[in-house]
PDB file of C-alpha atoms and ligand atoms in Angstrom:
ATOM      1  CA  MET Y 217     -30.102  11.152 135.533  1.00  0.00           C
ATOM      2  CA  LEU Y 218     -32.702   8.253 134.631  1.00  0.00           C
ATOM      3  CA  ALA Y 219     -36.259   9.371 133.794  1.00  0.00           C
ATOM      4  CA  ALA Y 220     -37.133   7.821 136.716  1.00  0.00           C
ATOM      5  CA  GLU Y 221     -35.424   9.655 139.138  1.00  0.00           C
ATOM      6  CA  LEU Y 222     -36.220  13.273 137.565  1.00  0.00           C
ATOM      7  CA  VAL Y 223     -40.085  12.741 138.059  1.00  0.00           C
ATOM      8  CA  ASP Y 224     -41.807  11.998 141.233  1.00  0.00           C
ATOM      9  CA  VAL Y 225     -42.405   8.285 140.676  1.00  0.00           C
ATOM     10  CA  ASP Y 226     -43.572   8.253 144.388  1.00  0.00           C
ATOM     11  CA  ARG Y 227     -46.607  10.554 143.619  1.00  0.00           C
ATOM     12  CA  TYR Y 228     -47.156   9.465 139.459  1.00  0.00           C
ATOM     13  CA  PRO Y 229     -45.939   6.106 139.622  1.00  0.00           C
ATOM     14  CA  ILE Y 230     -46.791   6.091 135.193  1.00  0.00           C
ATOM     15  CA  GLY Y 231     -43.919   3.193 135.070  1.00  0.00           C
ATOM     16  CA  GLU Y 232     -45.612   0.481 137.150  1.00  0.00           C
ATOM     17  CA  ALA Y 233     -48.912  -1.074 135.887  1.00  0.00           C
ATOM     18  CA  GLY Y 234     -51.009  -1.571 139.075  1.00  0.00           C
ATOM     19  CA  PRO Y 235     -53.458   0.560 140.929  1.00  0.00           C
ATOM     20  CA  ALA Y 236     -51.757   3.415 141.753  1.00  0.00           C
ATOM     21  CA  ARG Y 237     -50.703   4.355 138.245  1.00  0.00           C
ATOM     22  CA  ALA Y 238     -54.366   3.845 136.978  1.00  0.00           C
ATOM     23  CA  ALA Y 239     -55.791   6.410 139.755  1.00  0.00           C
ATOM     24  CA  VAL Y 240     -53.094   8.956 137.983  1.00  0.00           C
ATOM     25  CA  VAL Y 241     -54.595   8.207 134.399  1.00  0.00           C
ATOM     26  CA  GLN Y 242     -58.095   8.339 135.631  1.00  0.00           C
ATOM     27  CA  SER Y 243     -57.404  11.674 137.419  1.00  0.00           C
ATOM     28  CA  ALA Y 244     -55.872  13.179 134.389  1.00  0.00           C
ATOM     29  CA  ARG Y 245     -58.846  11.617 131.991  1.00  0.00           C
ATOM     30  CA  ALA Y 246     -61.332  13.161 134.560  1.00  0.00           C
ATOM     31  CA  ALA Y 247     -59.522  16.856 134.315  1.00  0.00           C
ATOM     32  CA  ILE Y 248     -59.336  16.841 130.405  1.00  0.00           C
ATOM     33  CA  ALA Y 249     -63.049  15.726 130.144  1.00  0.00           C
ATOM     34  CA  ALA Y 250     -64.178  18.454 132.572  1.00  0.00           C
ATOM     35  CA  ASP Y 251     -62.200  21.434 130.960  1.00  0.00           C
ATOM     36  CA  GLY Y 252     -59.880  20.064 128.574  1.00  0.00           C
ATOM     37  CA  CYS Y 253     -56.619  20.662 130.967  1.00  0.00           C
ATOM     38  CA  ALA Y 254     -54.904  18.413 133.329  1.00  0.00           C
ATOM     39  CA  VAL Y 255     -52.047  19.620 135.618  1.00  0.00           C
ATOM     40  CA  LEU Y 256     -49.511  17.270 137.231  1.00  0.00           C
ATOM     41  CA  LYS Y 257     -48.354  19.461 140.006  1.00  0.00           C
ATOM     42  CA  GLY Y 258     -44.876  18.213 140.947  1.00  0.00           C
ATOM     43  CA  PHE Y 259     -44.398  16.096 138.164  1.00  0.00           C
ATOM     44  CA  VAL Y 260     -40.619  16.636 137.980  1.00  0.00           C
ATOM     45  CA  ARG Y 261     -38.960  16.830 141.327  1.00  0.00           C
ATOM     46  CA  ALA Y 262     -37.557  19.928 142.733  1.00  0.00           C
ATOM     47  CA  ALA Y 263     -34.222  18.625 143.117  1.00  0.00           C
ATOM     48  CA  SER Y 264     -33.909  17.789 139.503  1.00  0.00           C
ATOM     49  CA  LEU Y 265     -35.119  21.576 138.504  1.00  0.00           C
ATOM     50  CA  PRO Y 266     -31.544  23.168 139.192  1.00  0.00           C
ATOM     51  CA  ALA Y 267     -30.036  20.909 136.336  1.00  0.00           C
ATOM     52  CA  LEU Y 268     -33.339  21.316 133.814  1.00  0.00           C
ATOM     53  CA  ILE Y 269     -32.678  25.101 133.936  1.00  0.00           C
ATOM     54  CA  ARG Y 270     -28.918  24.693 133.691  1.00  0.00           C
ATOM     55  CA  GLU Y 271     -29.604  22.860 130.410  1.00  0.00           C
ATOM     56  CA  CYS Y 272     -31.708  25.378 129.180  1.00  0.00           C
ATOM     57  CA  ASP Y 273     -29.211  28.014 130.271  1.00  0.00           C
ATOM     58  CA  ALA Y 274     -26.467  26.457 128.069  1.00  0.00           C
ATOM     59  CA  VAL Y 275     -28.733  26.594 124.729  1.00  0.00           C
ATOM     60  CA  ALA Y 276     -31.063  29.742 125.069  1.00  0.00           C
ATOM     61  CA  GLU Y 277     -28.885  31.422 122.633  1.00  0.00           C
ATOM     62  CA  HIS Y 278     -29.832  28.839 120.147  1.00  0.00           C
ATOM     63  CA  ALA Y 279     -33.580  30.198 120.365  1.00  0.00           C
ATOM     64  CA  HIS Y 280     -35.177  30.880 116.773  1.00  0.00           C
ATOM     65  CA  ARG Y 281     -37.288  34.278 117.376  1.00  0.00           C
ATOM     66  CA  ASN Y 282     -40.555  34.722 115.037  1.00  0.00           C
ATOM     67  CA  PHE Y 283     -42.565  37.518 115.815  1.00  0.00           C
ATOM     68  CA  ASN Y 284     -45.770  38.373 114.247  1.00  0.00           C
ATOM     69  CA  GLN Y 285     -49.297  39.520 114.357  1.00  0.00           C
ATOM     70  CA  THR Y 286     -51.922  36.769 114.391  1.00  0.00           C
ATOM     71  CA  ASN Y 287     -55.849  36.807 115.384  1.00  0.00           C
ATOM     72  CA  VAL Y 288     -57.247  34.206 117.747  1.00  0.00           C
ATOM     73  CA  TYR Y 289     -57.278  31.441 114.418  1.00  0.00           C
ATOM     74  CA  PHE Y 290     -54.200  31.997 112.923  1.00  0.00           C
ATOM     75  CA  THR Y 291     -55.995  33.275 110.178  1.00  0.00           C
ATOM     76  CA  GLN Y 292     -55.660  36.162 107.375  1.00  0.00           C
ATOM     77  CA  ASP Y 293     -57.515  39.243 107.527  1.00  0.00           C
ATOM     78  CA  ARG Y 294     -61.368  39.333 106.487  1.00  0.00           C
ATOM     79  CA  PRO Y 295     -61.444  43.136 105.237  1.00  0.00           C
ATOM     80  CA  GLU Y 296     -65.113  42.563 104.686  1.00  0.00           C
ATOM     81  CA  LEU Y 297     -66.038  41.925 108.397  1.00  0.00           C
ATOM     82  CA  ASP Y 298     -66.989  44.541 110.922  1.00  0.00           C
ATOM     83  CA  PRO Y 299     -63.552  45.538 112.564  1.00  0.00           C
ATOM     84  CA  ALA Y 300     -64.644  44.628 115.831  1.00  0.00           C
ATOM     85  CA  HIS Y 301     -65.155  40.740 114.745  1.00  0.00           C
ATOM     86  CA  PRO Y 302     -62.778  38.562 116.292  1.00  0.00           C
ATOM     87  CA  LEU Y 303     -61.312  37.516 112.815  1.00  0.00           C
ATOM     88  CA  ARG Y 304     -60.283  40.642 112.411  1.00  0.00           C
ATOM     89  CA  ARG Y 305     -58.600  41.395 116.001  1.00  0.00           C
ATOM     90  CA  PHE Y 306     -54.732  41.031 115.520  1.00  0.00           C
ATOM     91  CA  TYR Y 307     -52.400  40.699 118.296  1.00  0.00           C
ATOM     92  CA  PRO Y 308     -48.609  40.604 118.563  1.00  0.00           C
ATOM     93  CA  ARG Y 309     -47.245  37.033 118.841  1.00  0.00           C
ATOM     94  CA  SER Y 310     -43.512  36.311 119.675  1.00  0.00           C
ATOM     95  CA  ASN Y 311     -42.304  32.729 119.715  1.00  0.00           C
ATOM     96  CA  ALA Y 312     -38.497  32.599 120.663  1.00  0.00           C
ATOM     97  CA  PHE Y 313     -38.017  28.163 120.260  1.00  0.00           C
ATOM     98  CA  VAL Y 314     -34.945  26.402 121.116  1.00  0.00           C
ATOM     99  CA  PRO Y 315     -34.843  23.519 118.187  1.00  0.00           C
ATOM    100  CA  ALA Y 316     -34.874  20.176 119.226  1.00  0.00           C
ATOM    101  CA  ASP Y 317     -31.233  19.169 118.260  1.00  0.00           C
ATOM    102  CA  ASN Y 318     -29.970  21.208 120.839  1.00  0.00           C
ATOM    103  CA  PHE Y 319     -31.161  18.729 123.336  1.00  0.00           C
ATOM    104  CA  GLY Y 320     -29.265  15.675 122.303  1.00  0.00           C
ATOM    105  CA  PRO Y 321     -29.306  11.925 123.938  1.00  0.00           C
ATOM    106  CA  THR Y 322     -27.545  12.924 127.292  1.00  0.00           C
ATOM    107  CA  SER Y 323     -30.172  16.005 127.984  1.00  0.00           C
ATOM    108  CA  LEU Y 324     -32.762  15.609 130.575  1.00  0.00           C
ATOM    109  CA  LEU Y 325     -35.287  16.717 128.597  1.00  0.00           C
ATOM    110  CA  ARG Y 326     -34.828  14.452 126.099  1.00  0.00           C
ATOM    111  CA  THR Y 327     -34.112  11.547 128.738  1.00  0.00           C
ATOM    112  CA  LEU Y 328     -37.693  12.176 129.760  1.00  0.00           C
ATOM    113  CA  TYR Y 329     -39.175  12.674 126.560  1.00  0.00           C
ATOM    114  CA  GLU Y 330     -37.915   9.168 125.095  1.00  0.00           C
ATOM    115  CA  TRP Y 331     -38.386   7.361 128.702  1.00  0.00           C
ATOM    116  CA  PRO Y 332     -40.641   4.379 127.521  1.00  0.00           C
ATOM    117  CA  ALA Y 333     -43.442   5.296 129.893  1.00  0.00           C
ATOM    118  CA  PHE Y 334     -43.948   8.760 129.328  1.00  0.00           C
ATOM    119  CA  ALA Y 335     -45.884   8.497 126.028  1.00  0.00           C
ATOM    120  CA  PRO Y 336     -48.343   5.897 126.743  1.00  0.00           C
ATOM    121  CA  PHE Y 337     -49.019   7.529 129.557  1.00  0.00           C
ATOM    122  CA  ILE Y 338     -50.163  10.808 127.736  1.00  0.00           C
ATOM    123  CA  GLN Y 339     -51.620   8.751 125.160  1.00  0.00           C
ATOM    124  CA  GLU Y 340     -54.132   7.225 128.183  1.00  0.00           C
ATOM    125  CA  ALA Y 341     -54.565  10.587 129.664  1.00  0.00           C
ATOM    126  CA  LEU Y 342     -55.989  11.734 126.581  1.00  0.00           C
ATOM    127  CA  GLY Y 343     -57.703   8.875 125.137  1.00  0.00           C
ATOM    128  CA  GLU Y 344     -56.002   8.957 121.670  1.00  0.00           C
ATOM    129  CA  ALA Y 345     -56.071   6.225 119.562  1.00  0.00           C
ATOM    130  CA  ARG Y 346     -52.962   6.360 117.950  1.00  0.00           C
ATOM    131  CA  PHE Y 347     -49.994   8.062 119.325  1.00  0.00           C
ATOM    132  CA  PHE Y 348     -46.254   8.483 118.266  1.00  0.00           C
ATOM    133  CA  ARG Y 349     -43.553  10.403 119.184  1.00  0.00           C
ATOM    134  CA  TYR Y 350     -42.805  13.101 116.577  1.00  0.00           C
ATOM    135  CA  ALA Y 351     -40.161  12.026 114.209  1.00  0.00           C
ATOM    136  CA  ASP Y 352     -39.037  15.435 113.729  1.00  0.00           C
ATOM    137  CA  PRO Y 353     -35.533  16.050 114.930  1.00  0.00           C
ATOM    138  CA  LEU Y 354     -36.110  20.193 115.466  1.00  0.00           C
ATOM    139  CA  ALA Y 355     -39.201  19.731 116.860  1.00  0.00           C
ATOM    140  CA  ASP Y 356     -39.861  16.989 119.291  1.00  0.00           C
ATOM    141  CA  VAL Y 357     -38.876  18.133 122.156  1.00  0.00           C
ATOM    142  CA  ILE Y 358     -38.010  21.737 122.528  1.00  0.00           C
ATOM    143  CA  VAL Y 359     -37.989  24.888 124.731  1.00  0.00           C
ATOM    144  CA  ASN Y 360     -40.141  28.038 124.081  1.00  0.00           C
ATOM    145  CA  LEU Y 361     -38.579  30.486 125.695  1.00  0.00           C
ATOM    146  CA  ALA Y 362     -40.468  34.206 126.542  1.00  0.00           C
ATOM    147  CA  GLU Y 363     -39.275  37.249 127.876  1.00  0.00           C
ATOM    148  CA  ALA Y 364     -41.039  40.666 129.325  1.00  0.00           C
ATOM    149  CA  GLY Y 365     -43.252  41.760 126.678  1.00  0.00           C
ATOM    150  CA  GLY Y 366     -43.023  39.074 124.710  1.00  0.00           C
ATOM    151  CA  GLY Y 367     -45.015  35.633 125.121  1.00  0.00           C
ATOM    152  CA  PHE Y 368     -48.971  34.126 123.588  1.00  0.00           C
ATOM    153  CA  PRO Y 369     -51.801  36.236 123.089  1.00  0.00           C
ATOM    154  CA  TRP Y 370     -55.313  34.902 123.027  1.00  0.00           C
ATOM    155  CA  HIS Y 371     -55.588  31.808 120.555  1.00  0.00           C
ATOM    156  CA  PHE Y 372     -56.800  28.496 119.746  1.00  0.00           C
ATOM    157  CA  ASP Y 373     -54.580  25.933 118.839  1.00  0.00           C
ATOM    158  CA  THR Y 374     -54.080  24.279 115.695  1.00  0.00           C
ATOM    159  CA  ASN Y 375     -53.526  20.970 117.001  1.00  0.00           C
ATOM    160  CA  ASN Y 376     -55.301  18.762 119.042  1.00  0.00           C
ATOM    161  CA  TYR Y 377     -53.442  18.927 122.393  1.00  0.00           C
ATOM    162  CA  THR Y 378     -50.249  20.238 124.088  1.00  0.00           C
ATOM    163  CA  VAL Y 379     -47.622  18.504 126.698  1.00  0.00           C
ATOM    164  CA  THR Y 380     -45.480  21.161 128.074  1.00  0.00           C
ATOM    165  CA  LEU Y 381     -43.386  21.215 131.503  1.00  0.00           C
ATOM    166  CA  ALA Y 382     -43.128  24.239 133.512  1.00  0.00           C
ATOM    167  CA  LEU Y 383     -39.104  25.178 133.918  1.00  0.00           C
ATOM    168  CA  GLN Y 384     -38.758  28.699 134.969  1.00  0.00           C
ATOM    169  CA  ASN Y 385     -41.514  31.378 135.424  1.00  0.00           C
ATOM    170  CA  ALA Y 386     -41.139  35.054 134.901  1.00  0.00           C
ATOM    171  CA  GLU Y 387     -40.932  37.460 137.595  1.00  0.00           C
ATOM    172  CA  GLN Y 388     -44.492  38.658 137.286  1.00  0.00           C
ATOM    173  CA  GLY Y 389     -47.192  37.659 135.069  1.00  0.00           C
ATOM    174  CA  GLY Y 390     -47.268  34.427 132.588  1.00  0.00           C
ATOM    175  CA  LEU Y 391     -50.206  33.098 134.100  1.00  0.00           C
ATOM    176  CA  PHE Y 392     -51.977  30.360 131.793  1.00  0.00           C
ATOM    177  CA  GLU Y 393     -55.214  31.618 131.241  1.00  0.00           C
ATOM    178  CA  TYR Y 394     -57.761  29.782 129.720  1.00  0.00           C
ATOM    179  CA  SER Y 395     -61.406  29.374 128.850  1.00  0.00           C
ATOM    180  CA  PRO Y 396     -62.465  26.013 128.319  1.00  0.00           C
ATOM    181  CA  TYR Y 397     -64.814  24.469 125.356  1.00  0.00           C
ATOM    182  CA  LEU Y 398     -65.527  28.235 124.639  1.00  0.00           C
ATOM    183  CA  ARG Y 399     -66.377  27.348 121.233  1.00  0.00           C
ATOM    184  CA  THR Y 400     -67.289  23.423 119.085  1.00  0.00           C
ATOM    185  CA  SER Y 401     -66.440  22.026 116.139  1.00  0.00           C
ATOM    186  CA  THR Y 402     -69.679  23.106 114.981  1.00  0.00           C
ATOM    187  CA  ASP Y 403     -70.517  26.533 117.055  1.00  0.00           C
ATOM    188  CA  GLU Y 404     -67.463  29.279 116.479  1.00  0.00           C
ATOM    189  CA  ASN Y 405     -69.371  31.719 119.237  1.00  0.00           C
ATOM    190  CA  TYR Y 406     -67.391  34.604 117.987  1.00  0.00           C
ATOM    191  CA  ASP Y 407     -69.741  36.698 120.559  1.00  0.00           C
ATOM    192  CA  GLY Y 408     -68.204  34.594 123.349  1.00  0.00           C
ATOM    193  CA  VAL Y 409     -64.554  35.046 121.614  1.00  0.00           C
ATOM    194  CA  ALA Y 410     -65.171  39.205 121.506  1.00  0.00           C
ATOM    195  CA  ALA Y 411     -66.397  39.184 124.895  1.00  0.00           C
ATOM    196  CA  VAL Y 412     -63.029  37.098 126.395  1.00  0.00           C
ATOM    197  CA  LEU Y 413     -61.189  39.817 124.293  1.00  0.00           C
ATOM    198  CA  ASP Y 414     -62.973  42.443 125.909  1.00  0.00           C
ATOM    199  CA  GLY Y 415     -61.603  41.611 129.042  1.00  0.00           C
ATOM    200  CA  ASP Y 416     -64.527  39.558 130.445  1.00  0.00           C
ATOM    201  CA  THR Y 417     -63.024  37.185 132.672  1.00  0.00           C
ATOM    202  CA  SER Y 418     -66.365  35.537 133.791  1.00  0.00           C
ATOM    203  CA  ARG Y 419     -65.383  32.121 131.867  1.00  0.00           C
ATOM    204  CA  VAL Y 420     -61.813  32.602 132.222  1.00  0.00           C
ATOM    205  CA  LYS Y 421     -59.885  30.377 134.615  1.00  0.00           C
ATOM    206  CA  SER Y 422     -56.316  31.140 135.765  1.00  0.00           C
ATOM    207  CA  LEU Y 423     -53.608  28.696 136.385  1.00  0.00           C
ATOM    208  CA  SER Y 424     -50.383  29.607 138.158  1.00  0.00           C
ATOM    209  CA  LEU Y 425     -48.190  26.658 136.460  1.00  0.00           C
ATOM    210  CA  GLU Y 426     -44.864  26.069 139.008  1.00  0.00           C
ATOM    211  CA  PRO Y 427     -41.707  24.754 137.734  1.00  0.00           C
ATOM    212  CA  GLY Y 428     -41.912  20.963 137.702  1.00  0.00           C
ATOM    213  CA  ASP Y 429     -45.734  20.891 136.725  1.00  0.00           C
ATOM    214  CA  LEU Y 430     -46.674  18.957 133.983  1.00  0.00           C
ATOM    215  CA  GLN Y 431     -50.180  20.197 131.933  1.00  0.00           C
ATOM    216  CA  ILE Y 432     -51.973  18.333 129.141  1.00  0.00           C
ATOM    217  CA  PHE Y 433     -53.905  20.731 127.530  1.00  0.00           C
ATOM    218  CA  LYS Y 434     -56.496  20.245 124.751  1.00  0.00           C
ATOM    219  CA  GLY Y 435     -56.338  24.026 123.108  1.00  0.00           C
ATOM    220  CA  ARG Y 436     -58.412  23.645 119.757  1.00  0.00           C
ATOM    221  CA  TYR Y 437     -61.547  24.683 121.482  1.00  0.00           C
ATOM    222  CA  SER Y 438     -60.552  26.605 124.596  1.00  0.00           C
ATOM    223  CA  LEU Y 439     -59.465  30.113 123.841  1.00  0.00           C
ATOM    224  CA  HIS Y 440     -56.120  30.597 125.860  1.00  0.00           C
ATOM    225  CA  ARG Y 441     -53.319  32.968 126.249  1.00  0.00           C
ATOM    226  CA  VAL Y 442     -50.070  33.299 128.462  1.00  0.00           C
ATOM    227  CA  SER Y 443     -50.653  36.953 130.667  1.00  0.00           C
ATOM    228  CA  PRO Y 444     -47.858  39.669 129.736  1.00  0.00           C
ATOM    229  CA  LEU Y 445     -44.624  38.913 131.361  1.00  0.00           C
ATOM    230  CA  THR Y 446     -42.624  41.242 133.360  1.00  0.00           C
ATOM    231  CA  GLY Y 447     -39.019  41.105 135.048  1.00  0.00           C
ATOM    232  CA  ALA Y 448     -35.744  40.507 133.786  1.00  0.00           C
ATOM    233  CA  ARG Y 449     -36.145  36.477 134.271  1.00  0.00           C
ATOM    234  CA  THR Y 450     -36.942  34.480 131.116  1.00  0.00           C
ATOM    235  CA  ARG Y 451     -39.846  31.906 131.323  1.00  0.00           C
ATOM    236  CA  TYR Y 452     -39.071  28.664 129.943  1.00  0.00           C
ATOM    237  CA  VAL Y 453     -41.458  25.878 129.106  1.00  0.00           C
ATOM    238  CA  ALA Y 454     -40.654  22.925 127.501  1.00  0.00           C
ATOM    239  CA  ILE Y 455     -42.642  21.434 125.134  1.00  0.00           C
ATOM    240  CA  PHE Y 456     -43.258  17.456 124.010  1.00  0.00           C
ATOM    241  CA  SER Y 457     -44.810  16.818 120.262  1.00  0.00           C
ATOM    242  CA  PHE Y 458     -46.601  13.419 119.309  1.00  0.00           C
ATOM    243  CA  ALA Y 459     -48.398  12.593 116.156  1.00  0.00           C
ATOM    244  CA  GLU Y 460     -51.027  10.216 114.661  1.00  0.00           C
ATOM    245  CA  GLN Y 461     -48.642   8.585 112.596  1.00  0.00           C
ATOM    246  CA  PRO Y 462     -45.149   7.065 112.870  1.00  0.00           C
ATOM    247  CA  GLY Y 463     -42.363   9.084 111.115  1.00  0.00           C
ATOM    248  CA  MET Y 464     -44.100  12.686 111.251  1.00  0.00           C
ATOM    249  CA  VAL Y 465     -42.356  15.617 110.570  1.00  0.00           C
ATOM    250  CA  GLY Y 466     -42.974  19.356 109.949  1.00  0.00           C
ATOM    251  CA  SER Y 467     -43.553  20.978 106.788  1.00  0.00           C
ATOM    252  CA  PRO Y 468     -40.303  23.116 105.557  1.00  0.00           C
ATOM    253  CA  GLU Y 469     -42.179  26.088 105.210  1.00  0.00           C
ATOM    254  CA  ARG Y 470     -43.474  26.045 108.766  1.00  0.00           C
ATOM    255  CA  THR Y 471     -39.883  24.361 110.066  1.00  0.00           C
ATOM    256  CA  ARG Y 472     -38.410  27.510 108.574  1.00  0.00           C
ATOM    257  CA  GLN Y 473     -40.991  29.829 110.411  1.00  0.00           C
ATOM    258  CA  LEU Y 474     -40.540  28.045 113.773  1.00  0.00           C
ATOM    259  CA  TYR Y 475     -36.893  26.845 113.746  1.00  0.00           C
ATOM    260  CA  GLY Y 476     -34.997  29.084 111.078  1.00  0.00           C
ATOM    261  CA  ARG Y 477     -33.810  26.288 109.322  1.00  0.00           C
ATOM    262  CA  VAL Y 478     -34.565  22.990 107.711  1.00  0.00           C
ATOM    263  CA  LEU Y 479     -33.044  19.643 107.353  1.00  0.00           C
ATOM    264  CA  PRO Y 480     -32.541  17.490 104.975  1.00  0.00           C
ATOM    265  CA  VAL Y 481     -35.443  15.144 106.216  1.00  0.00           C
ATOM    266  CA  HIS Y 482     -38.192  17.724 106.098  1.00  0.00           C
ATOM    267  CA  VAL Y 483     -37.445  18.368 102.094  1.00  0.00           C
ATOM    268  CA  GLU Y 484     -37.129  14.621 101.722  1.00  0.00           C
ATOM    269  CA  ARG Y 485     -40.614  14.447 103.293  1.00  0.00           C
ATOM    270  CA  ALA Y 486     -42.078  16.657 102.036  1.00  0.00           C
ATOM    271  CA  GLY Y 487     -41.285  15.351  98.430  1.00  0.00           C
ATOM    272  CA  LEU Y 488     -42.392  12.432  99.504  1.00  0.00           C
ATOM    273  CA  ARG Y 489     -46.179  13.807 100.367  1.00  0.00           C
ATOM    274  CA  ALA Y 490     -46.072  15.873  97.249  1.00  0.00           C
ATOM    275  CA  ASP Y 491     -45.549  12.543  95.464  1.00  0.00           C
ATOM    276  CA  ALA Y 492     -48.031  10.802  97.224  1.00  0.00           C
ATOM    277  CA  LEU Y 493     -50.769  13.303  95.827  1.00  0.00           C
ATOM    278  CA  LEU Y 494     -49.764  12.579  92.464  1.00  0.00           C
ATOM    279  CA  ASP Y 495     -50.854   8.970  92.644  1.00  0.00           C
TER     280      ASP Y 495
HETATM  281  O1  AKG O 737     -46.475  28.734 126.944  1.00  0.00           O
HETATM  282  C1  AKG O 737     -47.404  28.025 127.378  1.00  0.00           C
HETATM  283  O2  AKG O 737     -47.462  27.848 128.490  1.00  0.00           O
HETATM  284  C2  AKG O 737     -48.268  27.761 126.388  1.00  0.00           C
HETATM  285  C3  AKG O 737     -48.094  28.250 125.177  1.00  0.00           C
HETATM  286  C4  AKG O 737     -49.418  27.800 123.954  1.00  0.00           C
HETATM  287  O3  AKG O 737     -50.542  27.962 124.438  1.00  0.00           O
HETATM  288  C5  AKG O 737     -48.903  26.892 122.837  1.00  0.00           C
HETATM  289  O4  AKG O 737     -47.984  26.855 122.770  1.00  0.00           O
HETATM  290  O5  AKG O 737     -49.815  26.932 122.005  1.00  0.00           O
HETATM  291 FE1  FE2 O 738     -51.812  27.193 122.544  1.00  0.00          FE
END
């Protein structure tokens, strides 16, 4: 299948320069400016979803599971602070990432990720000056699977943006909840964060992402979570990664944690980084 068949290009004509494409870009940009999040409903055609889900089912057994306890900042505990401080509140987090080398050249997810129209569109929607597909063969396009009891508790992302495609929902739960721009680069707003953690929903938006919806999300300043999942069905979300530099791969430590193994390229590039520091 070609990317232009997977994607609903009638609704989202991102591969053809012109006013229709410009309108799609403009509307995504406006949504991101307003609350850090753009959702392109039905970006992937409903008719393409069964093949995408089969692709996930076929490799789900290769997911690497990683469980830990984390605060919303992914930082260490600070015992000198009050126990109610957001820095001291830890929640269980479970990832199950299917590494990118399970999505080979014939994979539909890879076809979409490497479609020449895709990255430039995302770049324009985000307004990023420098934007390249990630060069990490374990991490460029992956699937996160989440089962009942698992998932993402409240957090701020450590990366600037996330590009995800909803593929299959859990039977219940799994709403994407977020508090737009709850903090800024100069104000952590710990009281506001504590209020959300205590259950205050007055600044929380809730999105029910359906299979086929593409989400472009700036999560560094917007606290967000996936609400608890229940039921037997696994939630599948594809994650597409990009970087500000060409040729970027993850560090060996982080790669091993997320994917359970490393490749020679991770070690070689880490060596290069270490050498660069010596210059
Ligand atoms: O699975 C999702 O919908 C969101 C995941 C998320 O917040 C993240 O990967 O940082
Ligand atoms: Fe996140």
